[in-house]
Amino acid sequence: MRVAVFRKAHFNAAHRVHNDTWTAAKNEEIFGKCNNVNYHGHNYELIVKVTGEVDPDTGYVIDLGILAGIIKRQVEDRFDHKNLNLDTEEFANTIPSTENFAVVIYNLLRVQLPERLDLQIRLYETPRNFVEYPA
Amino acid sequence: MRVAVFRKAHFNAAHRVHNDTWTAAKNEEIFGKCNNVNYHGHNYELIVKVTGEVDPDTGYVIDLGILAGIIKRQVEDRFDHKNLNLDTEEFANTIPSTENFAVVIYNLLRVQLPERLDLQIRLYETPRNFVEYPA
Amino acid sequence: MRVAVFRKAHFNAAHRVHNDTWTAAKNEEIFGKCNNVNYHGHNYELIVKVTGEVDPDTGYVIDLGILAGIIKRQVEDRFDHKNLNLDTEEFANTIPSTENFAVVIYNLLRVQLPERLDLQIRLYETPRNFVEYPA
Amino acid sequence: MRVAVFRKAHFNAAHRVHNDTWTAAKNEEIFGKCNNVNYHGHNYELIVKVTGEVDPDTGYVIDLGILAGIIKRQVEDRFDHKNLNLDTEEFANTIPSTENFAVVIYNLLRVQLPERLDLQIRLYETPRNFVEYPA
Amino acid sequence: MRVAVFRKAHFNAAHRVHNDTWTAAKNEEIFGKCNNVNYHGHNYELIVKVTGEVDPDTGYVIDLGILAGIIKRQVEDRFDHKNLNLDTEEFANTIPSTENFAVVIYNLLRVQLPERLDLQIRLYETPRNFVEYPA
Amino acid sequence: MRVAVFRKAHFNAAHRVHNDTWTAAKNEEIFGKCNNVNYHGHNYELIVKVTGEVDPDTGYVIDLGILAGIIKRQVEDRFDHKNLNLDTEEFANTIPSTENFAVVIYNLLRVQLPERLDLQIRLYETPRNFVEYPA
């Protein structure tokens, strides 16, 4: 009896989509206003999906309070009210696109979860733009 | 040409997450405030997903009015404004976690749908906590 | 320069709409399924509106972190995962309708706020039913 | 590193669910008020899901500005503020059910996207009724 | 102790914004795509606000079940799945703008409510465009 | 017959809540993580409310397409994907709190609207924190 459970979280951050190996002109051409040198920002909404067998003793796949704590320590405390480009080591050499951000969050959560549980991340950059990983 | 159609429904109920085979202390330790002896409650949001071939005569996988009627009879009439632990036979011997509740709803709907249609349930306990079955 | 600031909070609770001075039959007739003897429950959404002058030193009417703390102590800690009828002194002699609940919450918050600030409460019992106090 | 990216769009249209090969009585019987001879209408919400490898130079699966432009030209400009039955060639011989509409939109977008990208459509006719294609 | 209670309802309809006393060219110039001769449509969301004293016997300003029934008979049964211009007498000589529609709905509800209760209507034509009456 | 019409818009920006006349320590103490020296950011949701008489020729208080154009030129083009502290003259000497931001937006829109129309702004910094001006 495999069930998927979902937990929603929220944080906000500044960023700039920028490729260090390109000229300013090429960054401007490809990334447009998302490349603004002084940064812009978003309210990120995160949905964490964990799939596994239901424990007959608790009726839970995973205690959502425990999952919420992992999300807080691994994601919210690290990225909330931060500048992704300047304040985090995860994006020192990685473009903070929503795609890359979802992969980073996946990896940060994956190591904290037992192997028997599958993990998928949905990350909203805005209510109209969002991504899922793994696809 | 397989298409998935979704129908959203709403009901509310009281419950208590409790394992009868455990001591009060262990229930309190594991389930915390969800174990409150006098119950608490939720506005449940249910999304029913039905997948199948589109009927060329109607353009429908299933008439959503018919599906809404099945959901009303099997789910809303049974659980709306009820205490899951005290008022329903489905949870007489089952912990009313969201995981178990989704499986119960799946089984109640599955028997009312033709075999050619696939079924999946998403159940929101709160806007931040929800489950899907089958995963 | 008077501005209104709003803070949203969330909690859930069980309740039963019941008038102790009426017969069971009259309670059933007037309140219908909301009178279920074993209780039902809701995810309550609360929006607290505080109106006042903007402090030129901070740009704030009130620090929303401070307001969130007041809401947590006065409302969430008191009512979250509780049975309003059985677990709270506020509804020992008051029907826990959404109207009465909004007035109770208003009074609990009013005493914690400076007099120079105006207060209004919006309380959602469900996404389709909600109230405001004062009107 | 395959990631799915999603873009949300909005348009509104009138339609009538009607099978030309049936009598008026049979259309009325099967489709009910959705068959109203003078049409009714909806605010359609469209979510386009595109799945592929992340480009290491941009951090993007696809530039969402480019995807938004494709959706505008292929879907919004064609269907927004239109009568699906009378104003569009796509529904000259096809019943404008949500199922068929999702397939039509899929085909209009599919031809504009590189083959290396997978495509899925979610179309909301109302907040309570929606479909996905492919299932 | 005056409290405002709110009830949300939903229906959909087709319409065309058109002034019969103008030429086709002027209608097109002023109303643009909203003037499409074959109609377009919307999912209307309606929020009905009723303000009054709380009845100490029930804890209610008005029983929301009764209010929902009035909204169903006066608004949903009249306008749901209808063409406002062709199927309703209310818009025989009135342009079905959202502003005029809100006033029409207000008048239809006002006559069904006791004079001691105040009434206000909020009507969403789309999630981004909505009106309130009285202002 | 006065009616209020509302139009919703969206943009995102980076900012830092900071008082230049205070020490770094006092800024940190009062503003906490909102004072992060490298900025953070938000998806701002803006609701513009315009109140006036309905024009009997159009059924409109104001053409919402015209209002949307004013919002785009005065607000979105100015603030979208910008750093409020560094990229805008409006916040050169003003703390970019949500309260001050709402007043700035009000003033930018007020000068573009005829005097016969009243104006009010609601600005969401996050789904849980928002302000209205005038109160």
mmCIF file of C-alpha atoms in Angstrom, chain E:
data_model
loop_
_atom_site.group_PDB
_atom_site.id
_atom_site.type_symbol
_atom_site.label_atom_id
_atom_site.label_comp_id
_atom_site.label_asym_id
_atom_site.label_seq_id
_atom_site.Cartn_x
_atom_site.Cartn_y
_atom_site.Cartn_z
ATOM 1 C CA MET E 1 -22.459 43.222 18.350
ATOM 2 C CA ARG E 2 -22.689 43.586 14.569
ATOM 3 C CA VAL E 3 -20.871 40.946 12.525
ATOM 4 C CA ALA E 4 -20.575 40.492 8.752
ATOM 5 C CA VAL E 5 -21.014 36.978 7.334
ATOM 6 C CA PHE E 6 -19.929 35.960 3.853
ATOM 7 C CA ARG E 7 -21.057 33.145 1.555
ATOM 8 C CA LYS E 8 -19.295 32.223 -1.675
ATOM 9 C CA ALA E 9 -21.095 30.839 -4.740
ATOM 10 C CA HIS E 10 -20.140 29.914 -8.285
ATOM 11 C CA PHE E 11 -21.790 29.832 -11.696
ATOM 12 C CA ASN E 12 -20.803 30.318 -15.311
ATOM 13 C CA ALA E 13 -22.398 32.148 -18.218
ATOM 14 C CA ALA E 14 -21.809 33.576 -21.688
ATOM 15 C CA HIS E 15 -22.158 37.255 -22.492
ATOM 16 C CA ARG E 16 -21.239 40.034 -24.896
ATOM 17 C CA VAL E 17 -20.593 43.625 -23.876
ATOM 18 C CA HIS E 18 -22.603 45.613 -26.411
ATOM 19 C CA ASN E 19 -24.473 48.949 -26.597
ATOM 20 C CA ASP E 20 -27.468 48.599 -28.929
ATOM 21 C CA THR E 21 -27.621 52.341 -29.590
ATOM 22 C CA TRP E 22 -24.107 52.420 -31.058
ATOM 23 C CA THR E 23 -22.815 51.322 -34.469
ATOM 24 C CA ALA E 24 -20.914 48.058 -34.782
ATOM 25 C CA ALA E 25 -17.737 50.075 -35.401
ATOM 26 C CA LYS E 26 -18.149 52.086 -32.197
ATOM 27 C CA ASN E 27 -18.931 48.950 -30.168
ATOM 28 C CA GLU E 28 -15.796 47.322 -31.560
ATOM 29 C CA GLU E 29 -13.704 50.407 -30.825
ATOM 30 C CA ILE E 30 -14.897 50.826 -27.229
ATOM 31 C CA PHE E 31 -15.398 47.231 -26.116
ATOM 32 C CA GLY E 32 -12.777 45.416 -28.232
ATOM 33 C CA LYS E 33 -12.793 41.629 -27.972
ATOM 34 C CA CYS E 34 -15.435 41.794 -25.202
ATOM 35 C CA ASN E 35 -17.862 42.754 -28.008
ATOM 36 C CA ASN E 36 -17.322 39.503 -29.990
ATOM 37 C CA VAL E 37 -20.629 38.955 -31.857
ATOM 38 C CA ASN E 38 -20.687 35.225 -31.000
ATOM 39 C CA TYR E 39 -20.200 35.800 -27.254
ATOM 40 C CA HIS E 40 -17.534 34.655 -24.842
ATOM 41 C CA GLY E 41 -17.929 33.502 -21.233
ATOM 42 C CA HIS E 42 -16.759 33.383 -17.658
ATOM 43 C CA ASN E 43 -16.757 31.382 -14.433
ATOM 44 C CA TYR E 44 -18.304 33.942 -12.111
ATOM 45 C CA GLU E 45 -17.428 33.790 -8.415
ATOM 46 C CA LEU E 46 -19.899 35.563 -6.158
ATOM 47 C CA ILE E 47 -19.318 36.590 -2.544
ATOM 48 C CA VAL E 48 -22.419 37.738 -0.667
ATOM 49 C CA LYS E 49 -21.814 39.792 2.491
ATOM 50 C CA VAL E 50 -24.650 40.141 5.013
ATOM 51 C CA THR E 51 -24.200 42.333 8.085
ATOM 52 C CA GLY E 52 -26.324 42.403 11.234
ATOM 53 C CA GLU E 53 -26.614 41.663 14.931
ATOM 54 C CA VAL E 54 -25.749 38.177 16.170
ATOM 55 C CA ASP E 55 -28.826 36.294 17.411
ATOM 56 C CA PRO E 56 -27.910 35.148 20.958
ATOM 57 C CA ASP E 57 -30.023 31.974 20.608
ATOM 58 C CA THR E 58 -28.169 30.669 17.551
ATOM 59 C CA GLY E 59 -24.897 32.574 17.442
ATOM 60 C CA TYR E 60 -25.813 33.385 13.823
ATOM 61 C CA VAL E 61 -26.365 36.647 11.938
ATOM 62 C CA ILE E 62 -28.231 34.535 9.404
ATOM 63 C CA ASP E 63 -28.236 30.760 8.889
ATOM 64 C CA LEU E 64 -25.766 30.310 6.014
ATOM 65 C CA GLY E 65 -27.775 27.338 4.767
ATOM 66 C CA ILE E 66 -30.762 29.635 4.327
ATOM 67 C CA LEU E 67 -28.582 32.284 2.670
ATOM 68 C CA ALA E 68 -27.111 29.630 0.332
ATOM 69 C CA GLY E 69 -30.666 28.630 -0.630
ATOM 70 C CA ILE E 70 -31.603 32.237 -1.462
ATOM 71 C CA ILE E 71 -28.453 32.600 -3.580
ATOM 72 C CA LYS E 72 -29.236 29.345 -5.392
ATOM 73 C CA ARG E 73 -32.815 30.305 -6.248
ATOM 74 C CA GLN E 74 -32.208 33.962 -7.067
ATOM 75 C CA VAL E 75 -28.812 33.807 -8.774
ATOM 76 C CA GLU E 76 -27.536 30.336 -9.676
ATOM 77 C CA ASP E 77 -30.809 28.924 -11.055
ATOM 78 C CA ARG E 78 -31.330 32.122 -13.067
ATOM 79 C CA PHE E 79 -27.866 32.651 -14.563
ATOM 80 C CA ASP E 80 -25.885 29.394 -14.418
ATOM 81 C CA HIS E 81 -25.064 28.021 -17.891
ATOM 82 C CA LYS E 82 -27.016 30.875 -19.495
ATOM 83 C CA ASN E 83 -26.317 33.492 -22.125
ATOM 84 C CA LEU E 84 -26.853 36.752 -20.229
ATOM 85 C CA ASN E 85 -27.802 38.715 -23.362
ATOM 86 C CA LEU E 86 -30.194 36.153 -24.871
ATOM 87 C CA ASP E 87 -31.555 34.033 -22.035
ATOM 88 C CA THR E 88 -32.307 36.561 -19.272
ATOM 89 C CA GLU E 89 -34.812 39.389 -18.965
ATOM 90 C CA GLU E 90 -32.499 41.296 -16.614
ATOM 91 C CA PHE E 91 -30.138 42.126 -19.498
ATOM 92 C CA ALA E 92 -32.727 42.658 -22.215
ATOM 93 C CA ASN E 93 -32.035 46.395 -22.020
ATOM 94 C CA THR E 94 -28.935 46.504 -19.843
ATOM 95 C CA ILE E 95 -25.301 45.972 -20.851
ATOM 96 C CA PRO E 96 -24.044 42.860 -18.996
ATOM 97 C CA SER E 97 -20.869 44.483 -17.664
ATOM 98 C CA THR E 98 -19.642 43.141 -14.328
ATOM 99 C CA GLU E 99 -20.697 46.444 -12.720
ATOM 100 C CA ASN E 100 -24.288 46.143 -13.960
ATOM 101 C CA PHE E 101 -24.358 42.421 -13.164
ATOM 102 C CA ALA E 102 -23.408 43.117 -9.536
ATOM 103 C CA VAL E 103 -26.228 45.652 -9.209
ATOM 104 C CA VAL E 104 -28.707 43.166 -10.720
ATOM 105 C CA ILE E 105 -27.639 40.449 -8.286
ATOM 106 C CA TYR E 106 -27.799 42.886 -5.365
ATOM 107 C CA ASN E 107 -31.401 43.769 -6.209
ATOM 108 C CA LEU E 108 -32.413 40.110 -6.635
ATOM 109 C CA LEU E 109 -31.012 39.256 -3.189
ATOM 110 C CA ARG E 110 -32.043 42.470 -1.397
ATOM 111 C CA VAL E 111 -35.775 41.712 -1.738
ATOM 112 C CA GLN E 112 -35.309 38.284 -0.121
ATOM 113 C CA LEU E 113 -33.526 39.523 2.996
ATOM 114 C CA PRO E 114 -35.020 41.151 6.124
ATOM 115 C CA GLU E 115 -34.511 44.933 6.303
ATOM 116 C CA ARG E 116 -32.438 44.636 9.502
ATOM 117 C CA LEU E 117 -29.633 43.036 7.464
ATOM 118 C CA ASP E 118 -27.223 45.023 5.274
ATOM 119 C CA LEU E 119 -26.089 43.539 1.974
ATOM 120 C CA GLN E 120 -23.024 43.897 -0.213
ATOM 121 C CA ILE E 121 -21.993 41.926 -3.321
ATOM 122 C CA ARG E 122 -18.550 41.084 -4.673
ATOM 123 C CA LEU E 123 -18.556 39.558 -8.157
ATOM 124 C CA TYR E 124 -15.454 38.105 -9.870
ATOM 125 C CA GLU E 125 -15.634 38.012 -13.674
ATOM 126 C CA THR E 126 -12.112 36.588 -13.687
ATOM 127 C CA PRO E 127 -9.581 36.133 -10.870
ATOM 128 C CA ARG E 128 -8.042 39.453 -11.968
ATOM 129 C CA ASN E 129 -11.201 41.541 -12.587
ATOM 130 C CA PHE E 130 -13.932 42.003 -9.991
ATOM 131 C CA VAL E 131 -16.402 44.531 -8.578
ATOM 132 C CA GLU E 132 -18.237 45.433 -5.356
ATOM 133 C CA TYR E 133 -21.670 46.972 -4.896
ATOM 134 C CA PRO E 134 -22.557 49.062 -3.042
ATOM 135 C CA ALA E 135 -19.099 50.661 -3.001
#
